[in-house]
XYZ file of C-alpha atoms in Angstrom:
180
model
C -44.656 -16.662 17.488
C -43.233 -14.563 20.263
C -39.473 -14.352 20.664
C -38.845 -15.859 17.239
C -40.412 -19.228 18.038
C -41.355 -21.105 14.894
C -38.764 -19.329 12.754
C -36.209 -22.142 12.826
C -35.182 -23.199 9.343
C -36.837 -20.163 7.737
C -34.736 -18.164 5.298
C -34.550 -14.435 6.000
C -36.253 -12.136 3.563
C -33.835 -10.809 0.952
C -32.807 -7.226 1.592
C -31.522 -4.633 -0.854
C -27.806 -3.844 -1.092
C -28.636 -0.416 0.286
C -30.231 -1.970 3.386
C -27.259 -4.283 3.974
C -24.878 -1.355 3.611
C -26.956 0.712 6.040
C -26.731 -2.103 8.614
C -22.926 -2.154 8.280
C -22.799 1.648 8.448
C -24.897 1.820 11.620
C -22.867 -0.911 13.286
C -19.667 0.999 12.427
C -21.116 4.284 13.664
C -22.273 2.853 16.965
C -19.671 0.184 17.724
C -16.723 0.908 15.460
C -14.977 -1.462 13.044
C -15.308 -4.510 15.284
C -19.103 -4.213 15.477
C -19.325 -3.511 11.754
C -17.265 -6.595 11.023
C -19.509 -8.782 13.203
C -22.574 -7.556 11.314
C -20.633 -7.998 8.064
C -19.879 -11.665 8.825
C -23.491 -12.366 9.811
C -24.770 -10.800 6.589
C -22.244 -12.760 4.507
C -23.482 -15.933 6.187
C -26.951 -15.007 4.925
C -25.659 -14.698 1.361
C -24.814 -10.999 1.125
C -21.908 -10.002 -1.106
C -20.158 -6.839 0.169
C -19.823 -4.077 -2.393
C -17.756 -0.918 -2.762
C -19.990 1.047 -0.380
C -19.688 -1.601 2.333
C -15.906 -1.812 2.037
C -15.568 1.974 2.085
C -17.801 2.105 5.179
C -15.575 -0.372 6.998
C -12.440 1.457 5.836
C -13.861 4.803 7.027
C -14.601 3.338 10.455
C -10.902 2.499 10.819
C -9.987 5.986 9.561
C -12.181 7.644 12.208
C -10.135 5.829 14.853
C -6.849 6.739 13.113
C -6.124 3.046 12.681
C -3.935 2.741 9.583
C -3.296 -0.998 9.962
C -7.026 -1.740 10.021
C -7.618 0.589 7.079
C -4.848 -1.082 5.055
C -6.275 -4.528 5.863
C -9.646 -3.471 4.411
C -7.929 -1.830 1.423
C -5.930 -4.978 0.691
C -9.067 -7.111 0.913
C -10.795 -4.740 -1.546
C -7.947 -5.237 -3.996
C -7.931 -9.012 -3.443
C -11.633 -9.435 -4.240
C -11.605 -6.874 -7.058
C -13.774 -4.169 -5.505
C -13.217 -0.882 -7.372
C -11.322 1.825 -5.514
C -12.709 5.358 -5.537
C -12.031 8.735 -3.957
C -13.736 7.652 -0.720
C -11.318 4.726 -0.486
C -8.307 6.999 -0.886
C -9.581 9.741 1.428
C -10.265 7.177 4.168
C -6.744 5.764 3.815
C -5.328 9.281 4.056
C -7.474 10.070 7.114
C -6.324 6.882 8.830
C -2.800 8.342 8.779
C -3.843 11.828 9.928
C -3.155 12.918 13.445
C -5.946 12.963 15.970
C -6.126 16.533 17.276
C -2.587 17.315 18.470
C -0.978 13.926 17.934
C 1.527 13.097 15.249
C 0.539 12.286 11.687
C 1.784 9.014 10.311
C 4.475 8.859 7.606
C 2.553 5.903 6.166
C 0.605 8.499 4.196
C 3.419 8.258 1.657
C 2.376 4.624 1.145
C -1.084 5.868 0.178
C 0.476 8.129 -2.458
C 2.515 5.202 -3.783
C -0.567 2.963 -3.862
C -2.491 5.625 -5.779
C 0.278 5.817 -8.361
C 0.564 2.023 -8.599
C -3.157 1.612 -9.233
C -3.347 4.488 -11.709
C -5.775 6.422 -9.495
C -6.350 10.035 -10.417
C -6.568 12.731 -7.773
C -9.863 14.447 -7.083
C -10.531 17.607 -5.095
C -11.172 15.434 -2.019
C -7.998 13.374 -2.330
C -5.878 16.488 -2.945
C -7.403 18.177 0.115
C -6.812 15.108 2.293
C -3.255 14.651 1.099
C -2.341 18.314 1.592
C -3.843 18.232 5.084
C -1.861 15.183 6.183
C 1.364 16.441 4.583
C 0.876 19.671 6.521
C 0.482 17.725 9.751
C 3.805 16.103 8.965
C 5.401 19.519 8.517
C 5.867 18.887 4.790
C 4.458 22.181 3.510
C 6.632 22.296 0.406
C 5.484 18.818 -0.638
C 1.894 19.885 0.004
C 2.390 22.870 -2.325
C 3.796 20.550 -4.986
C 0.692 18.339 -4.682
C -1.475 21.404 -5.368
C 0.608 22.473 -8.374
C 0.551 18.930 -9.816
C -3.185 18.608 -9.216
C -3.889 21.848 -11.048
C -1.744 20.773 -13.996
C -3.710 17.480 -14.055
C -6.954 19.435 -14.297
C -8.222 18.885 -10.752
C -10.557 21.673 -9.681
C -9.077 23.128 -6.530
C -11.692 24.644 -4.236
C -11.299 26.944 -1.272
C -10.973 23.844 0.927
C -7.824 22.852 -0.948
C -6.311 26.309 -0.574
C -7.229 26.473 3.126
C -5.575 23.080 3.623
C -2.435 24.338 1.881
C -2.284 27.434 4.094
C -2.601 25.200 7.174
C 0.079 22.886 5.762
C 2.481 25.763 5.194
C 1.803 27.092 8.708
C 2.400 23.659 10.209
C 5.531 23.309 8.126
C 6.991 26.570 9.441
C 6.116 25.491 13.016
C 7.925 22.181 12.438
C 10.973 24.059 11.190
C 10.948 26.277 14.274
C 9.557 29.323 12.504
C 6.221 29.498 14.321
């Protein structure tokens, strides 16, 4: 049956959640959020139920493009359908607000912090690093230092990445204040 002839009315073979998620991931990697969403809709039509990994993949594709509105739309849908939020969710939201290369970071990052508090999310090493990095891009070095101090008091293990991010944040902060 060349070219799919004879397949009309046949149900596709069921695939594992991991395979569905890989399809969404590859579509996002190659074609961005729009392509991932097209694949997403086709898979849903076939009976697939998106899970946390799929939502985080779509959210991360918006973050790579520094598209906060797209990232927030995915985040809000996650909340609406009851998909659990994890550190990958939060880091992607933070990255969506980060500046691309030498552009300006987005003050919407403060909305991410508020959302984390409102949902009772606890910081992890990754979320602390992401938050400090974006605060530094905003020239908010003192706030970035406070995040580190609070994270340590909450028992978050702060790696060299966190400290490097804080040093960058403080340097960016002094540049923003005209000291660099």
